Coordinates of C-alpha atoms in Angstrom, one line a residue:
M1 CA -56.3 9.1 -51.9
E2 CA -54.2 8.9 -48.9
L3 CA -56.0 5.7 -48.0
A4 CA -55.4 4.2 -51.4
A5 CA -51.5 5.0 -51.0
M6 CA -51.8 3.4 -47.5
A7 CA -53.4 0.2 -49.1
T8 CA -50.6 0.1 -51.6
A9 CA -48.1 0.2 -48.9
A10 CA -49.9 -2.6 -47.0
V11 CA -50.6 -4.9 -49.9
P12 CA -47.5 -5.5 -52.3
G13 CA -48.6 -5.6 -56.0
L14 CA -52.0 -3.6 -55.2
S15 CA -52.7 -1.2 -58.0
P16 CA -55.5 1.0 -57.0
T17 CA -57.8 2.1 -59.9
G18 CA -60.5 3.8 -57.8
V19 CA -61.7 4.7 -54.2
A20 CA -65.2 4.8 -52.9
A21 CA -66.5 5.7 -49.4
A22 CA -67.6 2.8 -47.0
A23 CA -70.0 2.9 -44.2
D24 CA -68.2 2.7 -40.8
D25 CA -68.3 4.1 -37.4
A26 CA -67.2 7.7 -38.5
R27 CA -65.8 8.9 -35.1
D28 CA -63.8 5.9 -34.7
F29 CA -62.5 4.7 -38.2
T30 CA -61.7 6.3 -41.7
A31 CA -62.8 3.8 -44.2
A32 CA -62.9 3.3 -47.9
I33 CA -63.3 0.7 -50.5
V34 CA -60.3 0.6 -52.9
H35 CA -60.7 -1.0 -56.5
D36 CA -57.8 -2.5 -58.1
A37 CA -57.0 -3.2 -61.9
E38 CA -58.4 -6.9 -61.6
G39 CA -61.7 -5.9 -60.5
N40 CA -61.3 -6.7 -56.7
R41 CA -62.5 -4.5 -53.9
W42 CA -60.3 -4.0 -50.7
R43 CA -61.5 -2.5 -47.6
I44 CA -59.3 0.0 -45.6
R45 CA -59.8 0.9 -42.0
S46 CA -57.8 3.4 -40.3
P47 CA -58.3 4.2 -36.5
Q48 CA -58.7 7.9 -35.5
H49 CA -57.7 7.5 -31.9
Q50 CA -56.0 5.1 -29.6
E51 CA -59.1 3.3 -28.5
A52 CA -60.2 2.8 -32.0
A53 CA -56.7 1.2 -32.8
M54 CA -57.1 -1.4 -29.9
R55 CA -60.3 -2.3 -31.3
L56 CA -58.9 -3.0 -34.6
E57 CA -56.0 -5.0 -32.8
T58 CA -58.7 -7.1 -31.2
E59 CA -60.6 -7.7 -34.5
L60 CA -57.2 -8.9 -36.0
Q61 CA -57.0 -11.4 -32.9
V62 CA -60.8 -12.5 -33.7
L63 CA -60.4 -13.0 -37.4
R64 CA -57.3 -15.3 -36.8
G65 CA -59.2 -17.4 -34.6
F66 CA -61.8 -18.0 -37.2
S67 CA -60.0 -21.2 -38.6
T68 CA -60.9 -22.9 -41.8
A69 CA -63.1 -25.4 -40.3
I70 CA -65.1 -22.7 -38.5
R71 CA -65.5 -20.6 -41.6
A72 CA -66.8 -23.5 -43.6
E73 CA -69.7 -24.1 -41.2
L74 CA -70.7 -20.4 -41.3
P75 CA -73.5 -19.3 -43.9
F76 CA -71.8 -16.1 -44.4
R77 CA -68.2 -15.0 -45.0
V78 CA -66.0 -13.4 -42.7
P79 CA -63.2 -11.0 -43.7
S80 CA -59.4 -11.6 -43.5
V81 CA -56.6 -9.1 -43.0
A82 CA -54.5 -9.0 -46.1
G83 CA -52.0 -6.4 -44.6
A84 CA -51.2 -3.5 -42.1
V85 CA -49.2 -0.3 -42.3
R86 CA -48.2 1.6 -39.5
R87 CA -49.2 5.4 -39.2
G88 CA -47.5 6.8 -36.0
E89 CA -48.6 4.6 -33.1
M90 CA -51.6 3.0 -34.9
R91 CA -52.0 0.6 -37.5
T92 CA -54.1 0.7 -40.7
F93 CA -55.5 -2.5 -41.9
V94 CA -56.4 -3.7 -45.5
Y95 CA -59.0 -6.4 -45.6
N96 CA -59.7 -8.8 -48.7
H97 CA -62.4 -8.4 -50.9
L98 CA -65.8 -9.4 -49.9
P99 CA -69.0 -9.5 -52.1
G100 CA -72.2 -7.7 -51.4
A101 CA -73.1 -4.2 -49.9
S102 CA -74.8 -2.9 -47.0
M103 CA -78.4 -1.4 -47.0
D104 CA -80.0 1.0 -44.7
L105 CA -82.9 0.0 -42.4
A106 CA -85.6 1.1 -44.6
E107 CA -84.5 -0.8 -47.5
L108 CA -84.2 -3.9 -45.4
T109 CA -87.8 -3.6 -44.0
R110 CA -89.0 -3.5 -47.6
G111 CA -87.0 -6.6 -48.6
P112 CA -88.3 -10.0 -49.5
A113 CA -89.4 -12.7 -47.0
G114 CA -86.1 -14.7 -47.8
L115 CA -83.8 -11.8 -46.8
I116 CA -85.7 -11.6 -43.4
D117 CA -85.3 -15.2 -42.9
D118 CA -81.6 -15.1 -43.7
I119 CA -81.0 -12.2 -41.5
A120 CA -82.4 -14.3 -38.6
R121 CA -80.0 -17.3 -39.7
T122 CA -77.2 -15.1 -39.9
I123 CA -77.6 -13.9 -36.2
A124 CA -78.4 -17.4 -35.1
A125 CA -75.3 -18.5 -36.7
I126 CA -73.2 -16.0 -34.9
H127 CA -74.7 -16.9 -31.4
D128 CA -74.1 -20.8 -32.0
L129 CA -70.3 -20.2 -32.5
S130 CA -68.1 -22.0 -30.6
D131 CA -66.9 -20.5 -27.4
S132 CA -63.3 -21.2 -28.5
V133 CA -63.2 -18.3 -31.0
V134 CA -63.7 -15.7 -28.0
D135 CA -61.4 -17.9 -25.6
H136 CA -58.5 -18.1 -28.1
A137 CA -58.6 -14.1 -28.8
D138 CA -58.5 -13.7 -24.8
L139 CA -61.8 -11.9 -25.2
P140 CA -64.3 -11.1 -22.2
R141 CA -66.7 -13.7 -21.0
Y142 CA -69.6 -12.7 -18.9
S143 CA -72.1 -14.7 -17.0
A144 CA -75.9 -13.2 -16.7
E145 CA -75.4 -11.9 -13.3
R146 CA -72.0 -10.3 -14.0
Y147 CA -73.2 -8.6 -17.1
R148 CA -76.0 -7.2 -15.2
Q149 CA -73.6 -5.9 -12.7
R150 CA -71.6 -4.2 -15.4
R151 CA -74.8 -2.6 -16.8
L152 CA -75.2 -1.0 -13.2
N153 CA -71.7 0.2 -13.0
E154 CA -72.1 1.7 -16.3
L155 CA -75.4 3.4 -15.1
D156 CA -73.8 4.8 -12.0
Q157 CA -70.9 6.4 -14.2
A158 CA -73.5 8.0 -16.4
A159 CA -75.4 9.3 -13.4
T160 CA -72.4 11.1 -12.3
T161 CA -72.7 13.5 -15.2
G162 CA -75.8 14.8 -13.7
Q163 CA -77.3 15.5 -17.3
I164 CA -79.1 12.2 -17.7
P165 CA -82.9 12.9 -17.5
A166 CA -84.3 11.7 -14.1
P167 CA -87.0 9.4 -15.7
L168 CA -84.5 7.7 -17.7
L169 CA -82.3 6.9 -14.9
R170 CA -85.3 5.5 -12.7
R171 CA -86.5 3.5 -15.9
W172 CA -83.2 2.1 -16.6
E173 CA -82.3 1.2 -13.0
H174 CA -85.5 -0.6 -12.4
A175 CA -85.0 -2.7 -15.4
M176 CA -81.4 -3.4 -14.3
E177 CA -82.6 -4.5 -10.9
D178 CA -85.1 -6.9 -12.4
Q179 CA -83.6 -10.3 -11.7
Q180 CA -85.9 -12.1 -13.9
L181 CA -85.2 -9.9 -17.0
W182 CA -81.6 -11.0 -16.7
D183 CA -82.2 -14.7 -16.6
F184 CA -80.4 -15.6 -20.1
E185 CA -77.9 -18.2 -21.4
P186 CA -74.9 -16.2 -22.1
T187 CA -73.7 -16.8 -26.0
V188 CA -71.3 -15.6 -28.3
T189 CA -72.1 -12.2 -29.2
H190 CA -70.9 -9.9 -32.2
G191 CA -71.3 -6.8 -29.9
D192 CA -71.5 -4.3 -32.9
L193 CA -74.1 -5.9 -35.1
H194 CA -76.2 -3.3 -37.1
E195 CA -77.3 -2.8 -40.7
D196 CA -73.8 -1.6 -41.9
S197 CA -72.1 -4.8 -40.8
L198 CA -74.3 -6.9 -43.1
L199 CA -73.2 -7.2 -46.7
I200 CA -76.2 -8.3 -48.9
E201 CA -76.7 -9.8 -52.3
G202 CA -80.3 -10.4 -53.2
E203 CA -82.1 -12.3 -50.5
R204 CA -78.9 -13.3 -48.8
V205 CA -76.6 -12.1 -46.2
V206 CA -73.3 -12.9 -47.8
A207 CA -70.8 -11.4 -45.3
V208 CA -70.6 -9.9 -41.9
T209 CA -68.2 -7.4 -40.7
G210 CA -67.0 -5.2 -37.8
W211 CA -65.8 -7.9 -35.4
T212 CA -63.9 -5.6 -32.8
D213 CA -66.4 -6.1 -30.0
L214 CA -66.8 -9.9 -29.8
H215 CA -67.4 -11.6 -26.4
I216 CA -69.4 -13.9 -24.6
G217 CA -72.4 -12.4 -22.9
D218 CA -76.1 -11.2 -23.5
P219 CA -77.3 -12.1 -27.2
A220 CA -79.9 -9.3 -26.9
D221 CA -77.0 -6.8 -27.7
D222 CA -77.4 -8.2 -31.4
F223 CA -80.9 -7.3 -31.6
A224 CA -80.4 -3.6 -30.3
W225 CA -80.4 -2.3 -33.9
L226 CA -83.9 -3.8 -34.7
T227 CA -85.4 -1.8 -32.1
A228 CA -85.0 1.4 -34.3
V229 CA -86.8 -0.3 -37.0
G230 CA -90.1 1.7 -37.8
A231 CA -91.9 -1.6 -39.0
P232 CA -92.7 -3.8 -36.0
A233 CA -93.7 -6.6 -38.2
F234 CA -90.3 -6.7 -39.8
R235 CA -88.8 -7.1 -36.1
D236 CA -91.2 -9.6 -35.2
Q237 CA -90.6 -11.8 -38.2
V238 CA -86.8 -11.5 -37.6
L239 CA -87.4 -12.5 -33.8
Q240 CA -89.7 -15.5 -35.0
A241 CA -87.3 -16.8 -37.6
Y242 CA -84.3 -16.3 -35.0
G243 CA -86.0 -18.8 -32.8
Q244 CA -86.4 -21.4 -35.6
H245 CA -82.7 -21.3 -36.5
R246 CA -81.1 -21.4 -33.0
S247 CA -80.0 -24.4 -31.5
E248 CA -81.3 -23.6 -28.2
E249 CA -84.4 -22.2 -26.9
A250 CA -84.7 -18.5 -27.5
D251 CA -84.9 -16.0 -24.6
P252 CA -88.5 -14.4 -24.1
C253 CA -87.0 -11.5 -22.7
L254 CA -84.5 -11.1 -25.5
M255 CA -86.2 -7.8 -26.9
R256 CA -87.0 -6.3 -23.8
R257 CA -83.1 -6.1 -22.9
A258 CA -82.4 -5.3 -26.6
A259 CA -84.7 -2.0 -26.1
L260 CA -82.7 -1.5 -22.8
T261 CA -79.5 -1.6 -24.6
A262 CA -80.3 0.8 -27.6
E263 CA -81.7 3.3 -24.9
F264 CA -78.7 3.1 -22.6
A265 CA -76.4 3.4 -25.5
L266 CA -77.3 7.3 -25.7
A267 CA -76.0 7.5 -22.1
Q268 CA -72.7 5.8 -23.0
W269 CA -72.3 8.2 -25.9
L270 CA -72.5 11.0 -23.5
V271 CA -70.1 9.5 -20.9
R272 CA -67.9 9.0 -23.9
G273 CA -68.2 12.7 -25.2
K274 CA -67.3 13.8 -21.3
A275 CA -64.3 11.6 -21.3
T276 CA -62.9 12.6 -24.6
E277 CA -63.9 16.3 -24.0
N278 CA -65.8 16.3 -27.3
Q279 CA -68.5 18.9 -26.9
E280 CA -70.2 17.8 -30.3
M281 CA -70.9 14.2 -29.1
V282 CA -72.0 15.8 -25.7
D283 CA -74.6 17.9 -27.4
E284 CA -75.7 15.3 -29.7
A285 CA -76.4 12.8 -26.7
L286 CA -78.0 15.3 -24.7
G287 CA -80.4 16.0 -27.5
L288 CA -81.0 12.4 -28.1
L289 CA -81.6 11.7 -24.4
N290 CA -84.0 14.5 -23.8
Q291 CA -85.9 13.4 -27.1
L292 CA -86.3 9.9 -25.6
A293 CA -87.3 11.1 -22.4
S294 CA -90.0 13.0 -23.9
D295 CA -91.1 10.3 -26.3
I296 CA -91.4 7.8 -23.1
E297 CA -93.4 10.3 -21.4
T298 CA -95.9 11.1 -24.3
Y299 CA -95.9 7.5 -25.7
G300 CA -94.6 5.2 -23.0
G301 CA -91.9 3.7 -24.7
Q302 CA -90.9 0.2 -25.4
P303 CA -91.7 -2.4 -22.4
I304 CA -88.2 -3.4 -20.8
A305 CA -88.8 -4.2 -17.2
L306 CA -91.0 -7.5 -16.5
T307 CA -92.5 -5.5 -13.4
P308 CA -94.2 -2.1 -13.8
M309 CA -92.5 0.7 -11.8
E310 CA -94.1 2.0 -8.6
E311 CA -95.5 5.3 -10.3
E312 CA -97.0 3.1 -13.0
V313 CA -99.4 1.3 -10.8
K314 CA -100.2 4.0 -8.3
A315 CA -103.9 5.3 -8.9
P316 CA -104.0 9.1 -10.2
A317 CA -104.1 11.9 -7.1
E318 CA -107.6 12.8 -8.0
T319 CA -109.0 9.2 -7.7
Q320 CA -107.2 8.4 -4.5
D321 CA -109.4 8.2 -1.2
S322 CA -107.7 9.3 1.8
R323 CA -110.0 7.4 4.1
P324 CA -108.5 4.3 5.9
V325 CA -108.4 1.2 3.4
A326 CA -110.8 -1.6 4.9
R327 CA -109.3 -4.9 5.1
V328 CA -111.1 -7.8 3.7
G329 CA -114.2 -8.5 6.0
A330 CA -114.0 -5.1 8.0
H331 CA -115.1 -1.8 7.9
A332 CA -113.8 1.3 9.8
T333 CA -116.3 3.6 11.4
V334 CA -116.2 6.3 13.9
A335 CA -117.9 5.1 17.2
D336 CA -119.8 8.1 18.2
N337 CA -122.1 8.4 15.2
G338 CA -121.0 5.7 12.5
E339 CA -119.9 8.3 10.1
W340 CA -116.6 9.3 8.7
A341 CA -115.0 12.3 10.2
E342 CA -114.7 14.9 7.4
S343 CA -112.7 17.1 9.6
G344 CA -111.1 17.3 13.1
E345 CA -112.7 20.7 14.2
G346 CA -114.0 20.5 17.7
D347 CA -112.6 17.0 18.5
V348 CA -111.0 17.0 22.1
E349 CA -110.1 13.5 21.8
P350 CA -109.4 11.2 18.9
A351 CA -112.4 9.3 17.6
V352 CA -112.7 5.5 18.7
I353 CA -112.4 3.3 15.4
T354 CA -114.1 0.1 15.3
D355 CA -114.2 -2.5 12.8
S356 CA -117.4 -4.4 11.1
S357 CA -118.2 -6.0 8.1
A358 CA -117.0 -4.5 4.9
D359 CA -120.3 -4.6 3.1
G360 CA -122.3 -3.6 6.2
S361 CA -124.8 -6.2 6.0
A362 CA -127.2 -7.2 8.6
E363 CA -126.1 -10.9 8.5
D364 CA -122.4 -10.0 9.0
A365 CA -123.4 -7.6 12.0
D366 CA -125.6 -10.5 13.7
T367 CA -122.5 -13.0 13.6
A368 CA -120.2 -10.3 15.1
H369 CA -122.8 -9.5 17.9
D370 CA -123.2 -13.4 18.5
A371 CA -119.4 -13.9 18.7
G372 CA -119.2 -11.4 21.2
G373 CA -118.6 -8.1 19.0
S374 CA -120.2 -5.9 21.5
A375 CA -117.5 -6.4 24.2
G376 CA -115.6 -3.3 22.9
A377 CA -118.5 -1.3 23.3
P378 CA -118.3 1.9 25.7
A379 CA -120.8 1.6 28.6
A380 CA -123.5 4.5 28.7
T381 CA -123.4 6.8 31.7
D382 CA -125.8 9.3 33.0
E383 CA -125.2 12.9 33.7
D384 CA -123.2 12.3 37.0
G385 CA -121.0 9.8 35.2
E386 CA -122.7 6.7 37.0
P387 CA -123.2 3.7 34.9
T388 CA -126.6 3.0 33.5
G389 CA -126.1 -0.8 32.9
Q390 CA -127.0 -0.1 29.3
V391 CA -124.8 -0.8 26.2
T392 CA -124.3 2.2 23.7
P393 CA -124.7 1.1 20.0
L394 CA -121.4 1.2 18.3
S395 CA -122.7 2.5 15.2
Q396 CA -125.9 3.2 13.4
S397 CA -124.6 2.1 10.3
R398 CA -123.9 -1.6 11.6
W399 CA -127.5 -2.4 12.1
A400 CA -130.4 -1.2 9.7
D401 CA -133.8 -1.8 8.6
P402 CA -134.5 -3.7 5.4
D403 CA -134.7 -0.3 3.7
D404 CA -131.4 0.8 4.7
E405 CA -132.6 3.2 7.2
P406 CA -130.4 3.2 10.6
T407 CA -132.5 2.1 13.3
G408 CA -129.8 2.6 16.2
Q409 CA -130.8 -0.6 17.7
Y410 CA -129.1 -4.0 18.2
P411 CA -130.7 -6.9 16.4
A412 CA -133.3 -8.9 18.3
V413 CA -132.2 -11.9 20.2
P414 CA -133.6 -15.2 19.1
A415 CA -136.5 -16.5 21.2
D416 CA -134.7 -19.5 22.7
E417 CA -132.2 -17.3 24.4
E418 CA -133.4 -15.5 27.7
T419 CA -131.3 -12.2 28.8
T420 CA -132.3 -9.2 30.8
G421 CA -130.6 -6.6 28.4
T422 CA -128.6 -5.4 31.3
I423 CA -124.9 -5.5 32.6
P424 CA -124.1 -6.2 36.2
P425 CA -122.6 -3.0 37.7
V426 CA -119.0 -3.1 38.5
Q427 CA -118.0 -3.4 42.2
E428 CA -117.3 0.0 43.4
T429 CA -114.5 -0.6 46.0
V430 CA -112.2 -3.6 46.6
A431 CA -113.2 -3.1 50.5
E432 CA -116.8 -3.8 49.5
E433 CA -115.8 -6.8 47.5
S434 CA -113.8 -8.2 50.3
A435 CA -116.5 -7.6 52.9
A436 CA -119.0 -9.6 50.6
A437 CA -116.6 -12.3 49.7
A438 CA -118.0 -14.5 52.7
E439 CA -121.4 -14.2 51.3
P440 CA -122.5 -15.1 47.7
P441 CA -122.2 -12.2 45.3
T442 CA -125.2 -10.5 44.4
T443 CA -125.7 -9.9 40.5
S444 CA -128.3 -8.5 38.2
G445 CA -129.0 -9.9 34.9
S446 CA -129.5 -13.3 33.7
L447 CA -125.9 -14.6 34.2
P448 CA -125.4 -14.7 38.0
I449 CA -122.0 -16.3 39.1
Q450 CA -123.0 -18.8 41.9
P451 CA -120.3 -20.1 44.2
D452 CA -119.4 -23.7 43.9
Q453 CA -118.1 -24.8 47.6
Q454 CA -117.0 -28.3 46.1
A455 CA -115.0 -26.5 43.2
E456 CA -113.4 -24.3 45.7
Q457 CA -112.1 -27.1 48.0
R458 CA -110.8 -28.9 44.9
A459 CA -109.1 -25.7 43.8
K460 CA -107.6 -25.3 47.3
Q461 CA -106.4 -29.0 47.4
K462 CA -104.7 -28.3 44.0
N463 CA -102.8 -25.2 45.6
F464 CA -104.2 -22.7 43.0
F465 CA -104.0 -20.2 45.9
P466 CA -101.5 -21.9 48.6
A467 CA -102.4 -21.5 52.1
Q468 CA -99.1 -20.1 53.0
S469 CA -100.1 -16.9 50.9
A470 CA -103.2 -16.5 52.6
N471 CA -101.7 -16.9 56.1
S472 CA -99.0 -14.5 55.2
A473 CA -101.8 -12.0 54.1
R474 CA -103.6 -12.5 57.4
S475 CA -100.5 -11.9 59.3
A476 CA -100.0 -8.8 57.8
G477 CA -103.2 -7.4 58.8
S478 CA -104.2 -6.6 55.3
A479 CA -108.0 -7.1 54.7
E480 CA -107.7 -5.9 51.2
T481 CA -105.1 -8.3 50.3
A482 CA -107.0 -11.2 52.0
G483 CA -110.1 -10.2 50.0
S484 CA -108.1 -10.1 46.7
A485 CA -106.9 -13.6 47.5
R486 CA -110.5 -14.8 48.3
T487 CA -111.4 -13.2 44.9
A488 CA -108.6 -15.1 43.1
G489 CA -109.5 -18.3 44.8
S490 CA -113.0 -18.0 43.5
A491 CA -112.0 -17.5 39.7
S492 CA -109.5 -20.3 40.0
S493 CA -112.4 -22.6 41.5
A494 CA -114.4 -21.6 38.4
C495 CA -111.9 -22.3 35.8
S496 CA -110.9 -25.5 37.6
A497 CA -114.5 -26.7 37.5
T498 CA -114.8 -26.1 34.0
S499 CA -111.4 -27.7 33.1
A500 CA -111.2 -30.7 35.5
Q501 CA -114.1 -32.6 36.0
S502 CA -112.5 -35.4 38.0
A503 CA -111.1 -34.0 41.5
A504 CA -110.9 -35.1 44.8
S505 CA -113.8 -35.8 47.0
A506 CA -115.6 -33.3 49.3
A507 CA -114.7 -34.9 52.5
E508 CA -111.1 -35.0 51.5
A509 CA -111.2 -31.4 50.6
E510 CA -112.8 -30.5 54.1
Q511 CA -110.0 -32.3 55.7
V512 CA -107.5 -29.9 54.0
E513 CA -109.3 -27.0 55.0
E514 CA -109.3 -27.9 58.5
A515 CA -105.6 -28.4 58.5
V516 CA -105.3 -24.9 56.8
A517 CA -107.3 -23.3 59.8
D518 CA -105.3 -25.0 62.2
Q519 CA -102.1 -23.9 60.8
T520 CA -103.5 -20.3 60.7
A521 CA -104.5 -20.4 64.4
A522 CA -100.9 -21.5 65.3
E523 CA -99.3 -18.8 63.2
H524 CA -101.7 -16.1 64.7
S525 CA -100.6 -17.5 68.2
E526 CA -97.1 -17.3 67.4
G527 CA -97.3 -13.9 66.0
A528 CA -99.0 -12.7 69.3
G529 CA -96.4 -13.8 71.7
G530 CA -93.2 -14.0 69.6
E531 CA -91.5 -11.5 67.7
S532 CA -93.3 -9.2 65.4
I533 CA -93.3 -9.9 61.6
Y534 CA -92.5 -6.2 60.9
S535 CA -89.4 -6.5 63.1
R536 CA -88.2 -9.1 61.0
H537 CA -89.5 -7.6 57.5
P538 CA -89.9 -3.6 57.8
G539 CA -90.8 -3.3 54.4
L540 CA -94.3 -5.1 55.1
R541 CA -95.5 -2.5 57.4
P542 CA -98.5 -0.7 56.2
P543 CA -98.2 3.1 55.8
Q544 CA -99.6 4.9 58.6

């Protein structure tokens, strides 16, 4: 009766004959339907706190922005304010009569097909409203990225309560950081649309109420209430009809963000309860949050993010293999026996890991061997540690007989290739190498390296090892250094013979060698009678 008296004060001449309850946000507003003597119905809304009073003042600006031309184009009616009365610091508003009545979700899902289409048409008409309705009321305008950042900020605020279940925080954060999910075109959005906002007569939505949260932002917010519908077919039919009524192409990720909005509303309810120190709101929000976390863990929940979370794509622990993962075309084996090392007991040094083909086929093994795959194999030694000149098989698993039994042998070399099957022994000391530099090196096997005098002369002419450097080595009296220079010269000559086929003639190279010899003899003569090089450069003196 108090609301009826306030309605009489707000609208002069109103004679109430009855009062009925009206569906509304019970924690924000006290609402009622007042019947007068002429059969009209008036809706009255009274705020319960300052924030609710500000929302009603915002709605007043919105409804004033609905000009006669805009109202005429809408397929539904919009309320208008008939009067207001102040109660303390807050005002109570009385709205004119609107036909129709609200229905709950269960009734809507059982409604006729025409009603489903009209609900979709109503939502599409809201989203097609001119931006001027929002701009004239000085209401928020969000871009897609700004709206996503707003959601992230609200998530951070909810996380500070320390009472949001961790799985929900990870789920929401992952979705809010998914850039593709938030690629939408901002539209005029009702912001507080739900079944109580729709007044229905028969198969038509005749009026839409509750315009306190109008803004330009994510159209998915107006579909959040449909995620609670127990009949997925009803939701899908509304979404399909909405796409047909929209003047622009519908967003394919719209229902994903709508599900996120519906879930995240519980966290916002908790934050609000904390801010107002309303323990009843806090307890209610915590119960719903824990129930949501349990349902998602059990049933998976509605899909929101486009990309799955890391734990969703990770294999179960009991099916994982701790062995190294072989890359494509390679297979890691232990070099000593070709088997996996199940434990490290008794290992003095780490096992040598080598790569072969992933499928272990003999064809791939032959290819690797022909390409020089045996270059990385360790050389075999006898009991005294001396090289035997044989190659130790890398792995028995690399070459097997047709019955897949390991043979421990390398595959046979084609008949047109000749080889001794041995590797030439390495020179034991640099001194021996220097002493043998004047003579052709002796090697074993089928690949002897023979000196090429013409190639060596051409290399000298190209200054691959200049005469000055060789003379300096001789003047220092270091036979080891001179031997190293000769060795380098031989290698450079071999590369030169392979890469440069057109060089100077042998006679010209011989003249260069004679000139080098004359210069060397002159330097020796000067060094014998003149100042010692060690006097000028003490750092070159060899150790005693």
